JSON list of N, CA, C and O in Angstrom, two decimals:
[
{"chain": "A", "resi": 1, "resn": "MET", "atom": "N", "xyz": [-52.51, -263.01, -36.18]},
{"chain": "A", "resi": 1, "resn": "MET", "atom": "CA", "xyz": [-51.34, -263.04, -35.32]},
{"chain": "A", "resi": 1, "resn": "MET", "atom": "C", "xyz": [-50.44, -264.19, -35.76]},
{"chain": "A", "resi": 1, "resn": "MET", "atom": "O", "xyz": [-50.88, -265.33, -35.89]},
{"chain": "A", "resi": 2, "resn": "MET", "atom": "N", "xyz": [-49.22, -263.88, -36.02]},
{"chain": "A", "resi": 2, "resn": "MET", "atom": "CA", "xyz": [-48.27, -264.93, -36.38]},
{"chain": "A", "resi": 2, "resn": "MET", "atom": "C", "xyz": [-47.85, -265.67, -35.13]},
{"chain": "A", "resi": 2, "resn": "MET", "atom": "O", "xyz": [-47.60, -265.06, -34.09]},
{"chain": "A", "resi": 3, "resn": "ARG", "atom": "N", "xyz": [-47.78, -266.98, -35.22]},
{"chain": "A", "resi": 3, "resn": "ARG", "atom": "CA", "xyz": [-47.39, -267.81, -34.07]},
{"chain": "A", "resi": 3, "resn": "ARG", "atom": "C", "xyz": [-45.87, -267.80, -33.97]},
{"chain": "A", "resi": 3, "resn": "ARG", "atom": "O", "xyz": [-45.20, -268.74, -34.39]},
{"chain": "A", "resi": 4, "resn": "LYS", "atom": "N", "xyz": [-45.33, -266.71, -33.41]},
{"chain": "A", "resi": 4, "resn": "LYS", "atom": "CA", "xyz": [-43.89, -266.55, -33.30]},
{"chain": "A", "resi": 4, "resn": "LYS", "atom": "C", "xyz": [-43.56, -265.85, -31.99]},
{"chain": "A", "resi": 4, "resn": "LYS", "atom": "O", "xyz": [-44.21, -264.87, -31.63]},
{"chain": "A", "resi": 5, "resn": "CYS", "atom": "N", "xyz": [-42.56, -266.36, -31.29]},
{"chain": "A", "resi": 5, "resn": "CYS", "atom": "CA", "xyz": [-42.11, -265.72, -30.06]},
{"chain": "A", "resi": 5, "resn": "CYS", "atom": "C", "xyz": [-41.35, -264.45, -30.44]},
{"chain": "A", "resi": 5, "resn": "CYS", "atom": "O", "xyz": [-40.45, -264.48, -31.28]},
{"chain": "A", "resi": 6, "resn": "GLU", "atom": "N", "xyz": [-41.71, -263.34, -29.81]},
{"chain": "A", "resi": 6, "resn": "GLU", "atom": "CA", "xyz": [-41.08, -262.07, -30.14]},
{"chain": "A", "resi": 6, "resn": "GLU", "atom": "C", "xyz": [-39.75, -261.88, -29.43]},
{"chain": "A", "resi": 6, "resn": "GLU", "atom": "O", "xyz": [-39.08, -260.88, -29.66]},
{"chain": "A", "resi": 7, "resn": "VAL", "atom": "N", "xyz": [-39.35, -262.83, -28.57]},
{"chain": "A", "resi": 7, "resn": "VAL", "atom": "CA", "xyz": [-38.07, -262.73, -27.88]},
{"chain": "A", "resi": 7, "resn": "VAL", "atom": "C", "xyz": [-37.02, -263.61, -28.56]},
{"chain": "A", "resi": 7, "resn": "VAL", "atom": "O", "xyz": [-35.98, -263.15, -28.98]},
{"chain": "A", "resi": 8, "resn": "CYS", "atom": "N", "xyz": [-37.32, -264.90, -28.69]},
{"chain": "A", "resi": 8, "resn": "CYS", "atom": "CA", "xyz": [-36.33, -265.84, -29.25]},
{"chain": "A", "resi": 8, "resn": "CYS", "atom": "C", "xyz": [-36.58, -266.18, -30.71]},
{"chain": "A", "resi": 8, "resn": "CYS", "atom": "O", "xyz": [-35.72, -266.76, -31.36]},
{"chain": "A", "resi": 9, "resn": "GLY", "atom": "N", "xyz": [-37.76, -265.85, -31.24]},
{"chain": "A", "resi": 9, "resn": "GLY", "atom": "CA", "xyz": [-38.04, -266.12, -32.64]},
{"chain": "A", "resi": 9, "resn": "GLY", "atom": "C", "xyz": [-38.52, -267.53, -32.94]},
{"chain": "A", "resi": 9, "resn": "GLY", "atom": "O", "xyz": [-38.49, -267.94, -34.09]},
{"chain": "A", "resi": 10, "resn": "LYS", "atom": "N", "xyz": [-38.96, -268.26, -31.92]},
{"chain": "A", "resi": 10, "resn": "LYS", "atom": "CA", "xyz": [-39.44, -269.63, -32.14]},
{"chain": "A", "resi": 10, "resn": "LYS", "atom": "C", "xyz": [-40.71, -269.61, -32.98]},
{"chain": "A", "resi": 10, "resn": "LYS", "atom": "O", "xyz": [-41.62, -268.85, -32.72]},
{"chain": "A", "resi": 11, "resn": "THR", "atom": "N", "xyz": [-40.75, -270.47, -34.02]},
{"chain": "A", "resi": 11, "resn": "THR", "atom": "CA", "xyz": [-41.88, -270.54, -34.94]},
{"chain": "A", "resi": 11, "resn": "THR", "atom": "C", "xyz": [-42.40, -271.98, -35.00]},
{"chain": "A", "resi": 11, "resn": "THR", "atom": "O", "xyz": [-41.76, -272.88, -34.47]},
{"chain": "A", "resi": 12, "resn": "PRO", "atom": "N", "xyz": [-43.55, -272.21, -35.65]},
{"chain": "A", "resi": 12, "resn": "PRO", "atom": "CA", "xyz": [-44.07, -273.57, -35.75]},
{"chain": "A", "resi": 12, "resn": "PRO", "atom": "C", "xyz": [-43.13, -274.49, -36.53]},
{"chain": "A", "resi": 12, "resn": "PRO", "atom": "O", "xyz": [-42.40, -274.05, -37.43]},
{"chain": "A", "resi": 13, "resn": "MET", "atom": "N", "xyz": [-43.16, -275.78, -36.16]},
{"chain": "A", "resi": 13, "resn": "MET", "atom": "CA", "xyz": [-42.37, -276.80, -36.85]},
{"chain": "A", "resi": 13, "resn": "MET", "atom": "C", "xyz": [-43.33, -277.75, -37.54]},
{"chain": "A", "resi": 13, "resn": "MET", "atom": "O", "xyz": [-44.40, -278.04, -37.03]},
{"chain": "A", "resi": 14, "resn": "ALA", "atom": "N", "xyz": [-42.94, -278.27, -38.69]},
{"chain": "A", "resi": 14, "resn": "ALA", "atom": "CA", "xyz": [-43.77, -279.22, -39.43]},
{"chain": "A", "resi": 14, "resn": "ALA", "atom": "C", "xyz": [-42.99, -280.52, -39.61]},
{"chain": "A", "resi": 14, "resn": "ALA", "atom": "O", "xyz": [-41.76, -280.52, -39.66]},
{"chain": "A", "resi": 15, "resn": "GLY", "atom": "N", "xyz": [-43.74, -281.59, -39.69]},
{"chain": "A", "resi": 15, "resn": "GLY", "atom": "CA", "xyz": [-43.13, -282.89, -39.92]},
{"chain": "A", "resi": 15, "resn": "GLY", "atom": "C", "xyz": [-44.21, -283.93, -40.08]},
{"chain": "A", "resi": 15, "resn": "GLY", "atom": "O", "xyz": [-45.39, -283.62, -40.22]},
{"chain": "A", "resi": 16, "resn": "TYR", "atom": "N", "xyz": [-43.80, -285.19, -40.05]},
{"chain": "A", "resi": 16, "resn": "TYR", "atom": "CA", "xyz": [-44.74, -286.29, -40.20]},
{"chain": "A", "resi": 16, "resn": "TYR", "atom": "C", "xyz": [-45.12, -286.84, -38.84]},
{"chain": "A", "resi": 16, "resn": "TYR", "atom": "O", "xyz": [-44.28, -286.98, -37.96]},
{"chain": "A", "resi": 17, "resn": "GLN", "atom": "N", "xyz": [-46.40, -287.16, -38.69]},
{"chain": "A", "resi": 17, "resn": "GLN", "atom": "CA", "xyz": [-46.88, -287.87, -37.52]},
{"chain": "A", "resi": 17, "resn": "GLN", "atom": "C", "xyz": [-47.25, -289.27, -37.99]},
{"chain": "A", "resi": 17, "resn": "GLN", "atom": "O", "xyz": [-48.04, -289.44, -38.90]},
{"chain": "A", "resi": 18, "resn": "TYR", "atom": "N", "xyz": [-46.62, -290.28, -37.37]},
{"chain": "A", "resi": 18, "resn": "TYR", "atom": "CA", "xyz": [-46.82, -291.66, -37.78]},
{"chain": "A", "resi": 18, "resn": "TYR", "atom": "C", "xyz": [-47.83, -292.34, -36.87]},
{"chain": "A", "resi": 18, "resn": "TYR", "atom": "O", "xyz": [-47.75, -292.24, -35.65]},
{"chain": "A", "resi": 19, "resn": "SER", "atom": "N", "xyz": [-48.77, -293.06, -37.49]},
{"chain": "A", "resi": 19, "resn": "SER", "atom": "CA", "xyz": [-49.75, -293.83, -36.73]},
{"chain": "A", "resi": 19, "resn": "SER", "atom": "C", "xyz": [-49.13, -295.17, -36.34]},
{"chain": "A", "resi": 19, "resn": "SER", "atom": "O", "xyz": [-47.99, -295.49, -36.70]},
{"chain": "A", "resi": 20, "resn": "HIS", "atom": "N", "xyz": [-49.91, -295.98, -35.64]},
{"chain": "A", "resi": 20, "resn": "HIS", "atom": "CA", "xyz": [-49.42, -297.30, -35.22]},
{"chain": "A", "resi": 20, "resn": "HIS", "atom": "C", "xyz": [-49.14, -298.18, -36.44]},
{"chain": "A", "resi": 20, "resn": "HIS", "atom": "O", "xyz": [-48.19, -298.97, -36.43]},
{"chain": "A", "resi": 21, "resn": "SER", "atom": "N", "xyz": [-49.94, -298.03, -37.49]},
{"chain": "A", "resi": 21, "resn": "SER", "atom": "CA", "xyz": [-49.73, -298.81, -38.71]},
{"chain": "A", "resi": 21, "resn": "SER", "atom": "C", "xyz": [-48.72, -298.15, -39.65]},
{"chain": "A", "resi": 21, "resn": "SER", "atom": "O", "xyz": [-48.55, -298.58, -40.78]},
{"chain": "A", "resi": 22, "resn": "HIS", "atom": "N", "xyz": [-48.08, -297.11, -39.16]},
{"chain": "A", "resi": 22, "resn": "HIS", "atom": "CA", "xyz": [-47.01, -296.38, -39.85]},
{"chain": "A", "resi": 22, "resn": "HIS", "atom": "C", "xyz": [-47.52, -295.61, -41.08]},
{"chain": "A", "resi": 22, "resn": "HIS", "atom": "O", "xyz": [-46.77, -295.37, -42.01]},
{"chain": "A", "resi": 23, "resn": "ARG", "atom": "N", "xyz": [-48.79, -295.22, -41.07]},
{"chain": "A", "resi": 23, "resn": "ARG", "atom": "CA", "xyz": [-49.28, -294.27, -42.07]},
{"chain": "A", "resi": 23, "resn": "ARG", "atom": "C", "xyz": [-48.86, -292.88, -41.61]},
{"chain": "A", "resi": 23, "resn": "ARG", "atom": "O", "xyz": [-48.97, -292.57, -40.42]},
{"chain": "A", "resi": 24, "resn": "LYS", "atom": "N", "xyz": [-48.41, -292.06, -42.51]},
{"chain": "A", "resi": 24, "resn": "LYS", "atom": "CA", "xyz": [-47.93, -290.74, -42.09]},
{"chain": "A", "resi": 24, "resn": "LYS", "atom": "C", "xyz": [-48.84, -289.64, -42.58]},
{"chain": "A", "resi": 24, "resn": "LYS", "atom": "O", "xyz": [-49.39, -289.71, -43.68]},
{"chain": "A", "resi": 25, "resn": "SER", "atom": "N", "xyz": [-48.99, -288.64, -41.75]},
{"chain": "A", "resi": 25, "resn": "SER", "atom": "CA", "xyz": [-49.74, -287.45, -42.10]},
{"chain": "A", "resi": 25, "resn": "SER", "atom": "C", "xyz": [-48.94, -286.24, -41.63]},
{"chain": "A", "resi": 25, "resn": "SER", "atom": "O", "xyz": [-48.22, -286.30, -40.64]},
{"chain": "A", "resi": 26, "resn": "ILE", "atom": "N", "xyz": [-49.08, -285.16, -42.36]},
{"chain": "A", "resi": 26, "resn": "ILE", "atom": "CA", "xyz": [-48.31, -283.95, -42.03]},
{"chain": "A", "resi": 26, "resn": "ILE", "atom": "C", "xyz": [-48.94, -283.29, -40.82]},
{"chain": "A", "resi": 26, "resn": "ILE", "atom": "O", "xyz": [-50.15, -283.11, -40.74]},
{"chain": "A", "resi": 27, "resn": "LYS", "atom": "N", "xyz": [-48.11, -282.92, -39.86]},
{"chain": "A", "resi": 27, "resn": "LYS", "atom": "CA", "xyz": [-48.57, -282.30, -38.62]},
{"chain": "A", "resi": 27, "resn": "LYS", "atom": "C", "xyz": [-47.74, -281.06, -38.36]},
{"chain": "A", "resi": 27, "resn": "LYS", "atom": "O", "xyz": [-46.58, -280.98, -38.75]},
{"chain": "A", "resi": 28, "resn": "LYS", "atom": "N", "xyz": [-48.35, -280.08, -37.70]},
{"chain": "A", "resi": 28, "resn": "LYS", "atom": "CA", "xyz": [-47.67, -278.85, -37.33]},
{"chain": "A", "resi": 28, "resn": "LYS", "atom": "C", "xyz": [-47.62, -278.75, -35.82]},
{"chain": "A", "resi": 28, "resn": "LYS", "atom": "O", "xyz": [-48.64, -278.90, -35.16]},
{"chain": "A", "resi": 29, "resn": "TRP", "atom": "N", "xyz": [-46.44, -278.54, -35.27]},
{"chain": "A", "resi": 29, "resn": "TRP", "atom": "CA", "xyz": [-46.27, -278.35, -33.83]},
{"chain": "A", "resi": 29, "resn": "TRP", "atom": "C", "xyz": [-46.13, -276.86, -33.56]},
{"chain": "A", "resi": 29, "resn": "TRP", "atom": "O", "xyz": [-45.19, -276.22, -34.05]},
{"chain": "A", "resi": 30, "resn": "GLN", "atom": "N", "xyz": [-47.06, -276.31, -32.78]},
{"chain": "A", "resi": 30, "resn": "GLN", "atom": "CA", "xyz": [-47.08, -274.87, -32.50]},
{"chain": "A", "resi": 30, "resn": "GLN", "atom": "C", "xyz": [-46.28, -274.59, -31.22]},
{"chain": "A", "resi": 30, "resn": "GLN", "atom": "O", "xyz": [-46.30, -275.38, -30.28]},
{"chain": "A", "resi": 31, "resn": "PRO", "atom": "N", "xyz": [-45.58, -273.45, -31.15]},
{"chain": "A", "resi": 31, "resn": "PRO", "atom": "CA", "xyz": [-44.93, -273.08, -29.90]},
{"chain": "A", "resi": 31, "resn": "PRO", "atom": "C", "xyz": [-45.96, -272.67, -28.85]},
{"chain": "A", "resi": 31, "resn": "PRO", "atom": "O", "xyz": [-47.05, -272.18, -29.19]},
{"chain": "A", "resi": 32, "resn": "ASN", "atom": "N", "xyz": [-45.64, -272.90, -27.59]},
{"chain": "A", "resi": 32, "resn": "ASN", "atom": "CA", "xyz": [-46.54, -272.56, -26.49]},
{"chain": "A", "resi": 32, "resn": "ASN", "atom": "C", "xyz": [-46.37, -271.08, -26.17]},
{"chain": "A", "resi": 32, "resn": "ASN", "atom": "O", "xyz": [-45.48, -270.69, -25.41]},
{"chain": "A", "resi": 33, "resn": "LEU", "atom": "N", "xyz": [-47.21, -270.24, -26.77]},
{"chain": "A", "resi": 33, "resn": "LEU", "atom": "CA", "xyz": [-47.08, -268.79, -26.62]},
{"chain": "A", "resi": 33, "resn": "LEU", "atom": "C", "xyz": [-48.10, -268.23, -25.64]},
{"chain": "A", "resi": 33, "resn": "LEU", "atom": "O", "xyz": [-49.23, -268.71, -25.57]},
{"chain": "A", "resi": 34, "resn": "LYS", "atom": "N", "xyz": [-47.68, -267.24, -24.89]},
{"chain": "A", "resi": 34, "resn": "LYS", "atom": "CA", "xyz": [-48.54, -266.51, -23.97]},
{"chain": "A", "resi": 34, "resn": "LYS", "atom": "C", "xyz": [-48.42, -265.03, -24.30]},
{"chain": "A", "resi": 34, "resn": "LYS", "atom": "O", "xyz": [-47.35, -264.54, -24.64]},
{"chain": "A", "resi": 35, "resn": "ARG", "atom": "N", "xyz": [-49.54, -264.32, -24.23]},
{"chain": "A", "resi": 35, "resn": "ARG", "atom": "CA", "xyz": [-49.53, -262.87, -24.45]},
{"chain": "A", "resi": 35, "resn": "ARG", "atom": "C", "xyz": [-49.36, -262.21, -23.09]},
{"chain": "A", "resi": 35, "resn": "ARG", "atom": "O", "xyz": [-50.27, -262.25, -22.26]},
{"chain": "A", "resi": 36, "resn": "VAL", "atom": "N", "xyz": [-48.20, -261.61, -22.85]},
{"chain": "A", "resi": 36, "resn": "VAL", "atom": "CA", "xyz": [-47.88, -261.04, -21.55]},
{"chain": "A", "resi": 36, "resn": "VAL", "atom": "C", "xyz": [-47.51, -259.57, -21.70]},
{"chain": "A", "resi": 36, "resn": "VAL", "atom": "O", "xyz": [-47.12, -259.11, -22.78]},
{"chain": "A", "resi": 37, "resn": "LYS", "atom": "N", "xyz": [-47.65, -258.86, -20.61]},
{"chain": "A", "resi": 37, "resn": "LYS", "atom": "CA", "xyz": [-47.22, -257.47, -20.56]},
{"chain": "A", "resi": 37, "resn": "LYS", "atom": "C", "xyz": [-45.80, -257.47, -20.01]},
{"chain": "A", "resi": 37, "resn": "LYS", "atom": "O", "xyz": [-45.56, -257.96, -18.91]},
{"chain": "A", "resi": 38, "resn": "ALA", "atom": "N", "xyz": [-44.86, -256.95, -20.77]},
{"chain": "A", "resi": 38, "resn": "ALA", "atom": "CA", "xyz": [-43.46, -256.97, -20.39]},
{"chain": "A", "resi": 38, "resn": "ALA", "atom": "C", "xyz": [-42.87, -255.56, -20.47]},
{"chain": "A", "resi": 38, "resn": "ALA", "atom": "O", "xyz": [-43.41, -254.68, -21.14]},
{"chain": "A", "resi": 39, "resn": "ILE", "atom": "N", "xyz": [-41.77, -255.37, -19.76]},
{"chain": "A", "resi": 39, "resn": "ILE", "atom": "CA", "xyz": [-41.06, -254.09, -19.77]},
{"chain": "A", "resi": 39, "resn": "ILE", "atom": "C", "xyz": [-40.04, -254.09, -20.90]},
{"chain": "A", "resi": 39, "resn": "ILE", "atom": "O", "xyz": [-39.14, -254.93, -20.93]},
{"chain": "A", "resi": 40, "resn": "VAL", "atom": "N", "xyz": [-40.19, -253.17, -21.85]},
{"chain": "A", "resi": 40, "resn": "VAL", "atom": "CA", "xyz": [-39.24, -253.01, -22.95]},
{"chain": "A", "resi": 40, "resn": "VAL", "atom": "C", "xyz": [-38.85, -251.54, -23.00]},
{"chain": "A", "resi": 40, "resn": "VAL", "atom": "O", "xyz": [-39.69, -250.67, -23.21]},
{"chain": "A", "resi": 41, "resn": "ASP", "atom": "N", "xyz": [-37.58, -251.25, -22.79]},
{"chain": "A", "resi": 41, "resn": "ASP", "atom": "CA", "xyz": [-37.06, -249.87, -22.76]},
{"chain": "A", "resi": 41, "resn": "ASP", "atom": "C", "xyz": [-37.78, -249.01, -21.74]},
{"chain": "A", "resi": 41, "resn": "ASP", "atom": "O", "xyz": [-38.08, -247.83, -21.98]},
{"chain": "A", "resi": 42, "resn": "GLY", "atom": "N", "xyz": [-38.15, -249.59, -20.60]},
{"chain": "A", "resi": 42, "resn": "GLY", "atom": "CA", "xyz": [-38.77, -248.84, -19.52]},
{"chain": "A", "resi": 42, "resn": "GLY", "atom": "C", "xyz": [-40.27, -248.65, -19.64]},
{"chain": "A", "resi": 42, "resn": "GLY", "atom": "O", "xyz": [-40.88, -248.07, -18.76]},
{"chain": "A", "resi": 43, "resn": "THR", "atom": "N", "xyz": [-40.88, -249.12, -20.72]},
{"chain": "A", "resi": 43, "resn": "THR", "atom": "CA", "xyz": [-42.33, -248.98, -20.88]},
{"chain": "A", "resi": 43, "resn": "THR", "atom": "C", "xyz": [-42.97, -250.36, -21.00]},
{"chain": "A", "resi": 43, "resn": "THR", "atom": "O", "xyz": [-42.39, -251.26, -21.62]},
{"chain": "A", "resi": 44, "resn": "PRO", "atom": "N", "xyz": [-44.16, -250.55, -20.44]},
{"chain": "A", "resi": 44, "resn": "PRO", "atom": "CA", "xyz": [-44.83, -251.85, -20.57]},
{"chain": "A", "resi": 44, "resn": "PRO", "atom": "C", "xyz": [-45.50, -252.00, -21.94]},
{"chain": "A", "resi": 44, "resn": "PRO", "atom": "O", "xyz": [-46.20, -251.10, -22.40]},
{"chain": "A", "resi": 45, "resn": "VAL", "atom": "N", "xyz": [-45.22, -253.12, -22.60]},
{"chain": "A", "resi": 45, "resn": "VAL", "atom": "CA", "xyz": [-45.83, -253.44, -23.90]},
{"chain": "A", "resi": 45, "resn": "VAL", "atom": "C", "xyz": [-46.31, -254.89, -23.87]},
{"chain": "A", "resi": 45, "resn": "VAL", "atom": "O", "xyz": [-45.82, -255.70, -23.09]},
{"chain": "A", "resi": 46, "resn": "ARG", "atom": "N", "xyz": [-47.28, -255.21, -24.73]},
{"chain": "A", "resi": 46, "resn": "ARG", "atom": "CA", "xyz": [-47.78, -256.59, -24.82]},
{"chain": "A", "resi": 46, "resn": "ARG", "atom": "C", "xyz": [-46.97, -257.34, -25.86]},
{"chain": "A", "resi": 46, "resn": "ARG", "atom": "O", "xyz": [-46.79, -256.87, -26.99]},
{"chain": "A", "resi": 47, "resn": "LEU", "atom": "N", "xyz": [-46.47, -258.52, -25.47]},
{"chain": "A", "resi": 47, "resn": "LEU", "atom": "CA", "xyz": [-45.67, -259.34, -26.35]},
{"chain": "A", "resi": 47, "resn": "LEU", "atom": "C", "xyz": [-46.21, -260.76, -26.39]},
{"chain": "A", "resi": 47, "resn": "LEU", "atom": "O", "xyz": [-46.78, -261.24, -25.40]},
{"chain": "A", "resi": 48, "resn": "ASN", "atom": "N", "xyz": [-46.01, -261.44, -27.51]},
{"chain": "A", "resi": 48, "resn": "ASN", "atom": "CA", "xyz": [-46.26, -262.87, -27.60]},
{"chain": "A", "resi": 48, "resn": "ASN", "atom": "C", "xyz": [-44.95, -263.58, -27.29]},
{"chain": "A", "resi": 48, "resn": "ASN", "atom": "O", "xyz": [-43.99, -263.49, -28.06]},
{"chain": "A", "resi": 49, "resn": "VAL", "atom": "N", "xyz": [-44.91, -264.26, -26.14]},
{"chain": "A", "resi": 49, "resn": "VAL", "atom": "CA", "xyz": [-43.68, -264.85, -25.64]},
{"chain": "A", "resi": 49, "resn": "VAL", "atom": "C", "xyz": [-43.90, -266.33, -25.38]},
{"chain": "A", "resi": 49, "resn": "VAL", "atom": "O", "xyz": [-44.94, -266.72, -24.85]},
{"chain": "A", "resi": 50, "resn": "CYS", "atom": "N", "xyz": [-42.92, -267.17, -25.76]},
{"chain": "A", "resi": 50, "resn": "CYS", "atom": "CA", "xyz": [-43.03, -268.60, -25.47]},
{"chain": "A", "resi": 50, "resn": "CYS", "atom": "C", "xyz": [-42.75, -268.84, -23.98]},
{"chain": "A", "resi": 50, "resn": "CYS", "atom": "O", "xyz": [-42.10, -268.04, -23.31]},
{"chain": "A", "resi": 51, "resn": "THR", "atom": "N", "xyz": [-43.24, -269.95, -23.49]},
{"chain": "A", "resi": 51, "resn": "THR", "atom": "CA", "xyz": [-43.10, -270.24, -22.07]},
{"chain": "A", "resi": 51, "resn": "THR", "atom": "C", "xyz": [-41.66, -270.53, -21.67]},
{"chain": "A", "resi": 51, "resn": "THR", "atom": "O", "xyz": [-41.30, -270.35, -20.52]},
{"chain": "A", "resi": 52, "resn": "LYS", "atom": "N", "xyz": [-40.83, -270.97, -22.61]},
{"chain": "A", "resi": 52, "resn": "LYS", "atom": "CA", "xyz": [-39.42, -271.19, -22.29]},
{"chain": "A", "resi": 52, "resn": "LYS", "atom": "C", "xyz": [-38.73, -269.87, -21.96]},
{"chain": "A", "resi": 52, "resn": "LYS", "atom": "O", "xyz": [-37.92, -269.80, -21.03]},
{"chain": "A", "resi": 53, "resn": "CYS", "atom": "N", "xyz": [-39.06, -268.80, -22.68]},
{"chain": "A", "resi": 53, "resn": "CYS", "atom": "CA", "xyz": [-38.49, -267.48, -22.40]},
{"chain": "A", "resi": 53, "resn": "CYS", "atom": "C", "xyz": [-39.01, -266.94, -21.07]},
{"chain": "A", "resi": 53, "resn": "CYS", "atom": "O", "xyz": [-38.29, -266.26, -20.34]},
{"chain": "A", "resi": 54, "resn": "LEU", "atom": "N", "xyz": [-40.28, -267.23, -20.75]},
{"chain": "A", "resi": 54, "resn": "LEU", "atom": "CA", "xyz": [-40.83, -266.78, -19.47]},
{"chain": "A", "resi": 54, "resn": "LEU", "atom": "C", "xyz": [-40.15, -267.47, -18.30]},
{"chain": "A", "resi": 54, "resn": "LEU", "atom": "O", "xyz": [-39.79, -266.84, -17.30]},
{"chain": "A", "resi": 55, "resn": "ARG", "atom": "N", "xyz": [-39.95, -268.79, -18.41]},
{"chain": "A", "resi": 55, "resn": "ARG", "atom": "CA", "xyz": [-39.35, -269.55, -17.31]},
{"chain": "A", "resi": 55, "resn": "ARG", "atom": "C", "xyz": [-37.88, -269.22, -17.13]},
{"chain": "A", "resi": 55, "resn": "ARG", "atom": "O", "xyz": [-37.37, -269.23, -16.01]},
{"chain": "A", "resi": 56, "resn": "SER", "atom": "N", "xyz": [-37.17, -268.96, -18.24]},
{"chain": "A", "resi": 56, "resn": "SER", "atom": "CA", "xyz": [-35.73, -268.73, -18.14]},
{"chain": "A", "resi": 56, "resn": "SER", "atom": "C", "xyz": [-35.39, -267.31, -17.71]},
{"chain": "A", "resi": 56, "resn": "SER", "atom": "O", "xyz": [-34.22, -267.01, -17.47]},
{"chain": "A", "resi": 57, "resn": "GLY", "atom": "N", "xyz": [-36.38, -266.43, -17.65]},
{"chain": "A", "resi": 57, "resn": "GLY", "atom": "CA", "xyz": [-36.12, -265.07, -17.19]},
{"chain": "A", "resi": 57, "resn": "GLY", "atom": "C", "xyz": [-35.65, -264.13, -18.27]},
{"chain": "A", "resi": 57, "resn": "GLY", "atom": "O", "xyz": [-35.07, -263.08, -17.98]},
{"chain": "A", "resi": 58, "resn": "ARG", "atom": "N", "xyz": [-35.87, -264.47, -19.53]},
{"chain": "A", "resi": 58, "resn": "ARG", "atom": "CA", "xyz": [-35.47, -263.57, -20.62]},
{"chain": "A", "resi": 58, "resn": "ARG", "atom": "C", "xyz": [-36.40, -262.37, -20.74]},
{"chain": "A", "resi": 58, "resn": "ARG", "atom": "O", "xyz": [-36.08, -261.41, -21.44]},
{"chain": "A", "resi": 59, "resn": "VAL", "atom": "N", "xyz": [-37.56, -262.45, -20.08]},
{"chain": "A", "resi": 59, "resn": "VAL", "atom": "CA", "xyz": [-38.57, -261.39, -20.16]},
{"chain": "A", "resi": 59, "resn": "VAL", "atom": "C", "xyz": [-38.81, -260.83, -18.77]},
{"chain": "A", "resi": 59, "resn": "VAL", "atom": "O", "xyz": [-39.01, -261.58, -17.83]},
{"chain": "A", "resi": 60, "resn": "LYS", "atom": "N", "xyz": [-38.77, -259.51, -18.66]},
{"chain": "A", "resi": 60, "resn": "LYS", "atom": "CA", "xyz": [-39.09, -258.84, -17.40]},
{"chain": "A", "resi": 60, "resn": "LYS", "atom": "C", "xyz": [-40.56, -258.46, -17.45]},
{"chain": "A", "resi": 60, "resn": "LYS", "atom": "O", "xyz": [-40.97, -257.61, -18.24]},
{"chain": "A", "resi": 61, "resn": "ARG", "atom": "N", "xyz": [-41.38, -259.12, -16.62]},
{"chain": "A", "resi": 61, "resn": "ARG", "atom": "CA", "xyz": [-42.83, -258.91, -16.66]},
{"chain": "A", "resi": 61, "resn": "ARG", "atom": "C", "xyz": [-43.20, -257.62, -15.96]},
{"chain": "A", "resi": 61, "resn": "ARG", "atom": "O", "xyz": [-42.62, -257.24, -14.96]},
{"chain": "A", "resi": 62, "resn": "ALA", "atom": "N", "xyz": [-44.21, -256.94, -16.51]},
{"chain": "A", "resi": 62, "resn": "ALA", "atom": "CA", "xyz": [-44.75, -255.73, -15.89]},
{"chain": "A", "resi": 62, "resn": "ALA", "atom": "C", "xyz": [-45.89, -256.13, -14.97]},
{"chain": "A", "resi": 62, "resn": "ALA", "atom": "O", "xyz": [-46.67, -257.03, -15.28]},
{"chain": "A", "resi": 63, "resn": "ILE", "atom": "N", "xyz": [-45.98, -255.48, -13.84]},
{"chain": "A", "resi": 63, "resn": "ILE", "atom": "CA", "xyz": [-47.05, -255.81, -12.87]},
{"chain": "A", "resi": 63, "resn": "ILE", "atom": "C", "xyz": [-48.13, -254.76, -12.94]},
{"chain": "A", "resi": 63, "resn": "ILE", "atom": "O", "xyz": [-47.95, -253.63, -13.18]}
]
């Protein structure tokens, strides 16, 4: 499963994580994804959706 939001397209970000002594190591920040059942074109389907899309109402959840 690719770590990607199927609504907004948010993907993992990479960068440096600095320690207290300023040694750097490469770190990956993953999006907070939830697998939810949502209504798409009138039918319920399972989507990987980030929590920002869930909170903002971009996804209509199926009950």
